[in-house]
Coordinates of C-alpha atoms and ligand atoms in Angstrom, one line a residue:
X6 CA -50.7 36.6 0.9
X7 CA -49.3 34.7 -2.1
X8 CA -49.0 31.6 0.0
X9 CA -52.5 32.0 1.2
X10 CA -53.9 32.1 -2.3
X11 CA -52.0 29.0 -3.2
X12 CA -53.3 27.0 -0.3
X13 CA -56.8 28.2 -1.2
X14 CA -56.4 26.9 -4.7
X15 CA -55.0 23.5 -3.6
X16 CA -58.1 23.1 -1.4
X17 CA -60.2 23.9 -4.4
X18 CA -58.3 21.8 -6.8
X19 CA -60.6 19.2 -8.3
X20 CA -59.1 18.5 -11.6
X21 CA -61.3 21.1 -13.2
X22 CA -64.3 18.9 -12.9
X23 CA -67.5 20.9 -12.6
X24 CA -70.1 18.3 -13.1
X25 CA -71.9 18.0 -9.8
X26 CA -71.9 14.7 -8.1
X27 CA -75.3 15.5 -6.7
X28 CA -76.4 17.2 -9.8
X29 CA -79.9 15.7 -9.5
X30 CA -79.9 16.8 -5.9
X31 CA -79.2 14.1 -3.3
X32 CA -81.4 15.8 -0.8
X33 CA -84.1 17.0 -3.1
X34 CA -87.6 15.7 -2.9
X35 CA -87.8 12.2 -4.4
X36 CA -84.1 11.6 -4.3
X37 CA -82.8 8.1 -3.7
X38 CA -79.9 9.0 -1.5
X39 CA -79.6 6.7 1.5
X40 CA -80.8 8.3 4.7
X41 CA -78.4 8.7 7.6
X42 CA -78.8 9.5 11.2
X43 CA -78.6 13.2 11.8
X44 CA -75.2 14.2 13.1
X45 CA -75.4 16.2 16.3
X46 CA -72.5 18.6 16.8
X47 CA -70.7 18.0 20.1
X48 CA -71.6 20.2 23.0
X49 CA -68.9 22.4 24.4
X50 CA -69.8 23.8 27.8
X51 CA -66.5 25.4 28.7
X52 CA -63.9 24.6 31.3
X53 CA -63.4 26.6 34.4
X54 CA -59.7 27.9 34.5
X55 CA -58.4 30.9 36.4
X56 CA -62.0 31.6 37.5
X57 CA -63.4 32.0 34.0
X58 CA -65.1 29.6 31.6
X59 CA -62.7 28.8 28.7
X60 CA -63.9 27.5 25.4
X61 CA -61.0 26.0 23.3
X62 CA -61.5 26.0 19.6
X63 CA -59.1 24.9 16.9
X64 CA -59.6 25.7 13.3
X65 CA -58.2 23.0 11.1
X66 CA -58.1 21.6 7.6
X67 CA -59.6 18.1 7.2
X68 CA -61.0 15.5 4.9
X69 CA -64.7 14.6 5.3
X70 CA -66.9 11.9 3.9
X71 CA -70.3 13.2 3.0
X72 CA -70.7 10.4 0.5
X73 CA -69.4 6.8 1.0
X74 CA -66.1 6.4 -0.7
X75 CA -65.7 10.1 -1.6
X76 CA -63.4 12.5 0.2
X77 CA -64.2 16.2 0.5
X78 CA -61.7 18.8 1.6
X79 CA -63.2 20.7 4.5
X80 CA -62.4 23.1 7.3
X81 CA -63.6 22.2 10.8
X82 CA -63.5 23.5 14.3
X83 CA -62.4 20.8 16.8
X84 CA -63.6 18.3 14.2
X85 CA -63.7 17.7 10.5
X86 CA -66.6 19.9 9.4
X87 CA -68.4 22.7 11.3
X88 CA -67.7 23.2 15.0
X89 CA -69.1 22.2 18.4
X90 CA -72.2 23.9 19.8
X91 CA -71.0 26.3 22.5
X92 CA -73.3 26.4 25.5
X93 CA -73.1 29.6 27.5
X94 CA -74.8 30.8 30.6
X95 CA -76.3 34.3 30.7
X96 CA -74.4 36.6 33.1
X97 CA -71.1 34.6 33.0
X98 CA -67.8 35.9 31.9
X99 CA -66.2 33.7 29.3
X100 CA -62.9 33.4 27.4
X101 CA -62.7 31.8 24.0
X102 CA -59.3 30.5 22.8
X103 CA -59.2 30.3 19.1
X104 CA -56.2 28.6 17.5
X105 CA -56.0 28.9 13.7
X106 CA -54.4 26.0 11.8
X107 CA -56.2 26.2 8.4
X108 CA -53.2 27.5 6.5
X109 CA -55.0 30.8 5.8
X110 CA -55.8 33.9 7.9
X111 CA -59.2 33.7 9.4
X112 CA -61.5 35.1 12.1
X113 CA -64.4 33.9 14.2
X114 CA -67.4 36.2 14.7
X115 CA -69.9 35.5 17.5
X116 CA -73.0 36.3 15.4
X117 CA -75.8 37.9 17.4
X118 CA -73.8 38.5 20.6
X119 CA -73.8 41.9 22.2
X120 CA -70.1 42.3 23.1
X121 CA -67.2 44.8 22.7
X122 CA -66.2 45.4 19.1
X123 CA -62.6 44.2 19.7
X124 CA -64.0 40.8 20.8
X125 CA -66.5 40.6 18.0
X126 CA -64.4 38.6 15.6
X127 CA -65.1 40.8 12.6
X128 CA -62.7 41.4 9.8
X129 CA -60.4 43.5 12.0
X130 CA -59.7 40.6 14.4
X131 CA -57.7 38.6 11.9
X132 CA -56.0 35.4 13.3
X133 CA -53.0 34.6 11.2
X134 CA -52.3 31.0 10.4
X135 CA -50.6 29.4 13.4
X136 CA -51.7 32.2 15.7
X137 CA -54.3 32.3 18.4
X138 CA -56.8 34.8 19.7
X139 CA -58.4 35.0 23.2
X140 CA -61.4 37.3 23.4
X141 CA -63.1 37.7 26.8
X142 CA -66.6 39.0 27.4
X143 CA -69.6 38.8 29.6
X144 CA -72.6 37.0 28.2
X145 CA -75.2 39.7 28.7
X146 CA -78.1 38.4 26.8
X147 CA -81.1 36.2 27.6
X148 CA -81.5 32.7 26.3
X149 CA -80.9 32.6 22.5
X150 CA -79.7 30.6 19.6
X151 CA -76.6 32.4 18.1
X152 CA -73.9 31.1 15.9
X153 CA -70.2 31.7 15.1
X154 CA -68.5 31.8 11.7
X155 CA -65.6 33.1 9.8
X156 CA -65.8 36.8 8.9
X157 CA -62.5 37.0 6.9
X158 CA -62.9 39.7 4.2
X159 CA -63.1 38.9 1.4
X160 CA -63.0 35.1 1.9
X161 CA -65.9 34.8 4.3
X162 CA -68.0 32.9 1.7
X163 CA -65.2 30.5 0.9
X164 CA -64.3 29.8 4.5
X165 CA -67.9 29.3 5.8
X166 CA -68.7 27.2 2.8
X167 CA -65.9 24.8 3.7
X168 CA -67.1 24.5 7.3
X169 CA -66.1 27.3 9.6
X170 CA -69.3 27.7 11.5
X171 CA -71.0 26.4 14.6
X172 CA -74.0 27.1 16.9
X173 CA -74.1 29.0 20.2
X174 CA -76.8 28.3 22.8
X175 CA -77.2 30.8 25.6
X176 CA -79.4 29.6 28.4
X177 CA -80.8 31.4 31.4
X178 CA -83.0 30.8 34.4
X179 CA -86.2 31.8 32.6
X180 CA -85.5 29.3 29.8
X181 CA -84.8 26.5 32.2
X182 CA -88.0 27.1 34.1
X183 CA -90.4 27.2 31.1
X184 CA -90.8 23.5 30.9
X185 CA -89.5 23.5 27.3
X186 CA -87.5 20.6 25.8
X187 CA -83.9 21.3 26.7
X188 CA -82.1 18.0 26.5
X189 CA -79.5 18.7 23.8
X190 CA -79.5 16.3 20.9
X191 CA -82.5 14.4 22.4
X192 CA -85.5 16.8 22.4
X193 CA -83.6 20.1 21.9
X194 CA -82.1 19.6 18.4
X195 CA -79.7 21.9 16.5
X196 CA -80.3 22.0 12.7
X197 CA -77.6 23.8 10.7
X198 CA -78.9 24.1 7.1
X199 CA -76.3 24.5 4.4
X200 CA -76.7 23.8 0.6
X201 CA -73.5 22.6 -1.2
X202 CA -72.4 21.7 -4.6
X203 CA -70.0 18.8 -5.2
X204 CA -67.9 17.7 -8.2
X205 CA -67.4 14.2 -9.5
X206 CA -64.7 13.4 -7.0
X207 CA -66.7 14.6 -4.0
X208 CA -65.0 17.9 -3.6
X209 CA -66.9 21.1 -2.8
X210 CA -67.4 23.4 -5.7
X211 CA -67.3 27.0 -4.7
X212 CA -68.1 29.7 -7.3
X213 CA -67.4 28.7 -10.8
X214 CA -69.4 31.4 -12.6
X215 CA -70.2 35.1 -12.5
X216 CA -73.7 34.0 -11.7
X217 CA -72.6 32.3 -8.4
X218 CA -70.8 35.5 -7.5
X219 CA -73.7 37.8 -8.3
X220 CA -76.7 35.7 -7.0
X221 CA -74.7 34.2 -4.2
X222 CA -73.4 30.6 -4.0
X223 CA -76.1 28.0 -4.1
X224 CA -75.8 24.2 -4.1
X225 CA -78.1 21.4 -5.1
X226 CA -77.4 19.2 -2.1
X227 CA -78.5 20.1 1.4
X228 CA -76.4 19.3 4.4
X229 CA -78.0 19.4 7.8
X230 CA -75.3 19.5 10.5
X231 CA -73.1 18.0 7.7
X232 CA -75.5 15.1 7.1
X233 CA -77.1 14.4 3.7
X234 CA -80.7 13.1 3.8
X235 CA -80.8 12.9 7.6
X236 CA -83.3 11.2 9.9
X237 CA -83.8 11.7 13.6
X238 CA -85.4 9.2 16.0
X239 CA -87.6 11.2 18.4
X240 CA -87.9 9.9 22.0
X241 CA -90.3 12.6 23.1
X242 CA -93.6 13.8 21.8
X243 CA -92.5 17.5 21.8
X244 CA -89.4 18.3 19.8
X245 CA -87.6 21.6 19.9
X246 CA -85.7 22.3 16.7
X247 CA -83.2 25.1 16.7
X248 CA -82.9 26.0 13.1
X249 CA -80.0 28.0 11.7
X250 CA -79.8 29.0 8.1
X251 CA -76.1 28.7 7.8
X252 CA -76.1 28.9 4.0
X253 CA -74.2 31.3 2.0
X254 CA -77.1 32.7 0.0
X255 CA -80.1 30.3 0.0
X256 CA -83.5 31.1 1.5
X257 CA -85.6 28.3 2.9
X258 CA -89.3 28.1 3.5
X259 CA -89.8 25.3 5.9
X260 CA -92.9 23.2 6.5
X261 CA -93.9 19.7 7.2
X262 CA -94.9 17.4 4.4
X263 CA -98.2 16.5 6.2
X264 CA -98.9 20.2 6.7
X265 CA -98.8 19.8 10.5
X266 CA -98.8 23.0 12.4
X267 CA -96.1 23.9 14.8
X268 CA -95.1 26.8 17.2
X269 CA -92.3 29.2 16.7
X270 CA -90.9 30.2 20.1
X271 CA -87.8 32.1 19.3
X272 CA -86.2 34.2 16.6
X273 CA -82.6 35.5 16.2
X274 CA -82.2 37.1 19.7
X275 CA -84.3 34.9 21.9
X276 CA -87.8 34.0 22.8
X277 CA -90.9 35.6 21.2
X278 CA -93.2 37.0 23.8
X279 CA -95.8 34.3 23.0
X280 CA -95.5 31.0 21.0
X281 CA -96.6 31.7 17.4
X282 CA -98.6 28.9 15.7
X283 CA -98.0 28.5 12.0
X284 CA -97.5 26.0 9.3
X285 CA -94.4 27.4 7.6
X286 CA -91.5 29.7 8.3
X287 CA -89.0 31.4 6.0
X288 CA -85.4 31.9 7.0
X289 CA -82.9 34.0 5.1
X290 CA -79.2 33.4 5.4
X291 CA -78.0 33.8 9.1
X292 CA -81.5 33.9 10.5
X293 CA -82.5 31.5 13.3
X294 CA -85.8 30.2 14.6
X295 CA -86.7 27.8 17.4
X296 CA -89.8 25.7 16.8
X297 CA -91.7 23.2 18.8
X298 CA -93.3 20.4 16.9
X299 CA -95.7 17.8 18.4
X300 CA -95.4 14.3 17.2
X301 CA -97.7 12.6 19.7
X302 CA -99.7 11.1 16.7
X303 CA -96.7 8.7 16.3
X304 CA -96.5 9.3 12.6
X305 CA -93.3 9.8 10.7
X306 CA -93.1 13.4 9.3
X307 CA -90.7 15.3 7.1
X308 CA -89.5 18.8 7.4
X309 CA -89.2 20.1 3.8
X310 CA -88.0 23.3 2.2
X311 CA -89.7 24.9 -0.7
X312 CA -88.7 28.1 -2.6
X313 CA -89.7 31.3 -0.7
X314 CA -92.8 32.9 -1.8
X315 CA -91.2 36.3 -2.3
X316 CA -87.7 35.6 -3.4
X317 CA -88.1 37.7 -6.5
X318 CA -87.8 36.4 -10.0
X319 CA -84.0 36.6 -9.9
X320 CA -83.9 34.6 -6.7
X321 CA -85.9 31.8 -8.3
X322 CA -83.2 31.4 -11.0
X323 CA -80.2 29.1 -10.8
X324 CA -81.2 26.7 -8.0
X325 CA -83.2 29.2 -6.0
X326 CA -86.3 27.1 -6.8
X327 CA -85.1 23.7 -5.6
X328 CA -87.2 21.7 -3.1
X329 CA -85.3 19.8 -0.3
X330 CA -86.1 17.2 2.2
X331 CA -84.5 18.7 5.4
X332 CA -85.2 16.1 8.1
X333 CA -87.3 12.9 8.5
X334 CA -88.5 12.6 12.0
X335 CA -89.2 9.1 13.1
X336 CA -91.2 8.8 16.4
X337 CA -89.8 6.1 18.7
X338 CA -92.2 3.9 20.6
X339 CA -92.5 4.7 24.3
X340 CA -92.0 8.4 23.9
X341 CA -92.2 10.8 26.8
X342 CA -95.3 12.8 27.2
X343 CA -96.0 16.1 25.4
X344 CA -95.1 19.4 27.1
X345 CA -97.6 22.2 27.7
X346 CA -96.4 25.3 26.0
X347 CA -96.5 28.4 28.3
X348 CA -98.7 31.3 27.1
X349 CA -95.9 33.7 27.7
X350 CA -92.2 32.9 27.1
X351 CA -90.6 36.2 28.0
X352 CA -91.7 39.8 28.5
X353 CA -90.6 42.1 25.7
X354 CA -90.8 45.9 25.5
X355 CA -93.0 47.2 22.7
X356 CA -90.6 48.9 20.3
X357 CA -91.3 52.6 20.6
X358 CA -89.5 54.8 18.2
X359 CA -90.6 58.0 20.0
X360 CA -87.1 58.5 21.6
X361 CA -85.1 57.7 18.6
X362 CA -82.8 60.6 18.0
X363 CA -82.4 60.2 14.2
X364 CA -83.1 58.0 11.2
X365 CA -80.2 56.6 9.1
X366 CA -80.9 55.3 5.6
X367 CA -79.0 52.4 4.1
X368 CA -79.7 51.8 0.4
X369 CA -78.5 48.4 -1.0
X370 CA -77.0 48.3 -4.5
X371 CA -75.9 45.7 -7.0
X372 CA -73.8 46.8 -10.0
X373 CA -73.0 44.8 -13.0
X374 CA -70.3 42.8 -11.1
X375 CA -67.3 43.6 -13.2
X376 CA -65.2 42.7 -10.2
X377 CA -65.1 43.6 -6.6
X378 CA -66.7 46.8 -5.7
X379 CA -70.1 46.5 -7.4
X380 CA -72.0 45.5 -4.3
X381 CA -72.7 48.6 -2.3
X382 CA -74.5 50.2 0.6
X383 CA -75.3 53.9 0.0
X384 CA -73.3 53.7 -3.2
X385 CA -70.1 52.6 -1.5
X386 CA -68.4 49.3 -1.2
X387 CA -66.7 48.2 2.0
X388 CA -63.4 49.9 2.9
X389 CA -61.7 48.6 6.0
X390 CA -60.1 52.1 6.5
X391 CA -63.4 54.0 6.3
X392 CA -65.9 54.4 9.2
X393 CA -69.2 54.9 7.6
X394 CA -71.4 55.7 10.6
X395 CA -70.8 57.0 14.1
X396 CA -73.4 56.5 16.8
X397 CA -73.6 57.8 20.4
X398 CA -73.7 55.4 23.3
X399 CA -77.0 55.5 25.2
X400 CA -79.1 56.5 22.2
X401 CA -81.8 54.9 20.1
X402 CA -81.9 55.2 16.3
X403 CA -84.1 54.1 13.5
X404 CA -82.2 52.4 10.7
X405 CA -84.1 52.3 7.4
X406 CA -83.0 49.7 4.9
X407 CA -84.1 50.4 1.3
X408 CA -83.8 47.6 -1.3
X409 CA -84.2 48.9 -4.9
X410 CA -82.5 45.7 -6.3
X411 CA -84.2 42.7 -7.7
X412 CA -82.9 40.3 -5.1
X413 CA -83.9 39.8 -1.4
X414 CA -81.0 40.6 0.9
X415 CA -80.6 39.4 4.5
X416 CA -79.3 42.6 6.3
X417 CA -77.2 41.9 9.5
X418 CA -76.1 44.4 12.1
X419 CA -73.4 43.5 14.7
X420 CA -73.5 44.6 18.4
X421 CA -77.2 45.1 18.7
X422 CA -80.4 43.0 18.7
X423 CA -82.9 45.3 17.0
X424 CA -86.6 45.3 16.6
X425 CA -88.5 45.5 13.3
X426 CA -90.8 48.5 13.2
X427 CA -92.4 48.0 9.8
X428 CA -92.0 46.8 6.2
X429 CA -93.3 49.4 3.7
X430 CA -95.3 50.8 6.6
X431 CA -96.8 47.5 7.7
X432 CA -95.9 46.0 11.1
X433 CA -94.0 42.7 11.0
X434 CA -95.8 39.3 11.5
X435 CA -95.7 37.6 14.8
X436 CA -92.6 35.6 14.1
X437 CA -90.6 38.8 13.5
X438 CA -91.7 40.7 16.5
X439 CA -89.0 39.5 18.8
X440 CA -85.3 40.5 18.9
X441 CA -83.5 40.2 15.6
X442 CA -80.0 40.7 14.3
X443 CA -80.7 39.8 10.7
X444 CA -83.7 41.0 8.6
X445 CA -84.7 40.0 5.1
X446 CA -85.3 43.0 2.9
X447 CA -87.2 42.0 -0.2
X448 CA -87.1 43.8 -3.5
X449 CA -88.8 47.3 -3.4
X450 CA -89.1 47.1 0.4
X451 CA -88.2 49.7 3.0
X452 CA -87.7 48.1 6.4
X453 CA -87.4 50.2 9.4
X454 CA -85.5 49.0 12.5
X455 CA -85.2 50.3 16.0
X456 CA -81.7 50.0 17.5
X457 CA -80.5 50.9 21.0
X458 CA -76.7 51.4 21.6
X459 CA -76.4 50.7 25.3
X460 CA -72.8 49.6 25.8
X461 CA -69.3 49.3 24.6
X462 CA -68.2 52.7 23.2
X463 CA -64.9 52.4 21.4
X464 CA -64.0 54.9 18.7
X465 CA -61.2 52.7 17.4
X466 CA -63.0 49.4 17.0
X467 CA -65.8 49.3 14.4
X468 CA -68.8 47.0 14.2
X469 CA -70.0 45.8 10.8
X470 CA -73.4 45.9 9.1
X471 CA -73.8 44.0 5.9
X472 CA -75.7 41.8 3.6
X473 CA -75.4 38.2 4.9
X474 CA -75.5 36.8 1.4
X475 CA -71.8 36.0 1.9
X476 CA -70.9 36.5 -1.8
X477 CA -72.5 40.0 -1.6
X478 CA -70.7 40.7 1.6
X479 CA -67.4 39.6 0.2
X480 CA -68.0 41.8 -2.9
X481 CA -68.5 44.9 -0.7
X482 CA -72.1 45.1 0.5
X483 CA -70.9 46.0 4.0
X484 CA -70.1 49.1 6.1
X485 CA -68.7 49.9 9.5
X486 CA -69.9 51.9 12.5
X487 CA -68.4 52.9 15.8
X488 CA -70.0 53.6 19.1
X489 CA -68.7 56.7 20.8
X490 CA -69.3 58.4 24.2
Ligands
LIG300 CU1 -77.2 40.8 -0.6

């Protein structure tokens, strides 16, 4: 443990400099940072061995160059920063081989996936430095955009910030037959949004004030797939963007600078029933959305991020109010024709709470942050040795999340994709009516969720539920539940 702390410090070592290199925001609106082509994470489709698809992942410690001539200490998975996009096929059995070489204990959690708790990659599945882990599971879900990231209590924020994250794409027959863009990196484009802070030498700055700890870590420079100020040359008229808010604590409200409208087709757990036309979308940490944007007018457009409308006063402070340029889309000449969006993408059950056997209430709490333990759910901070909730397999429950604090919290539940019943009694908007694993709970909101626990009873292996503001999570805003027979 002592060794681990020392290596963590050496990675952080930056000569004490705290002046941010991008202190005026390299990716903020009006910045003069040079534009670079958007990096596309490599696609990892798995290798068939012993009759099962294997995905080989190596967590390593690296040096990245986000700025010319500046070296940044990073973590990466099969690369210098972030990891490959894992493509999985619904219905297949897979094995993931994770080798940890970062010099610290770590984990990898398959965020959004409905899998056994002992394969989940939560804080109980620690992979020591130099060790490996080989979870196997069936991909039971429909086409979705999930992701994977470190879940190493209480260093999740630190490890994800330095690069331990990647995207997962699950595809199925329905998705393949809808006529949607599905050429990875060409018209089906992953966008991993992460804000970062740099010092004068180009090193990441992670938490240098109580404020960072309490509000969650925010940066003034936006990385998209690890690229600052990216542009993308579009070779088709219809672009599908798979957007993941992979940030520690920042919310993004995304829109195009020419106010063009677009269609949201999917949320955290797969397709919405019908494409939802809108001109903006807000994503809290860990939330995903797939959108289709039409650029048949041939005009360059920019995806921009403005502060969320309901982040709360506290959320607007300390960088919460920055505006970023996310991605410039440059239409290429000779683009392929536009696609016709289907009216229906998938058939979803209407969430019906009638058979829910009970309601559990989860009240989020923020103390004065005099150290670990001030971030709570139902008045208690995370304890690895305490099971907070026990649910029965084959049942439905309503989970009610109450937020009496002054910050918005993205609440994430492992194991299940839930449905949102209402916010303060009002049904969710169209973009939130699909399957979700993370829900933003704004100040003074009561959000009711419908959950179904259909598989994987194991009284000895808990799943987590927690705030996905990673600094809140690391400070204890997390609990554990087991599924029993
Ligand atoms: Cu929180």
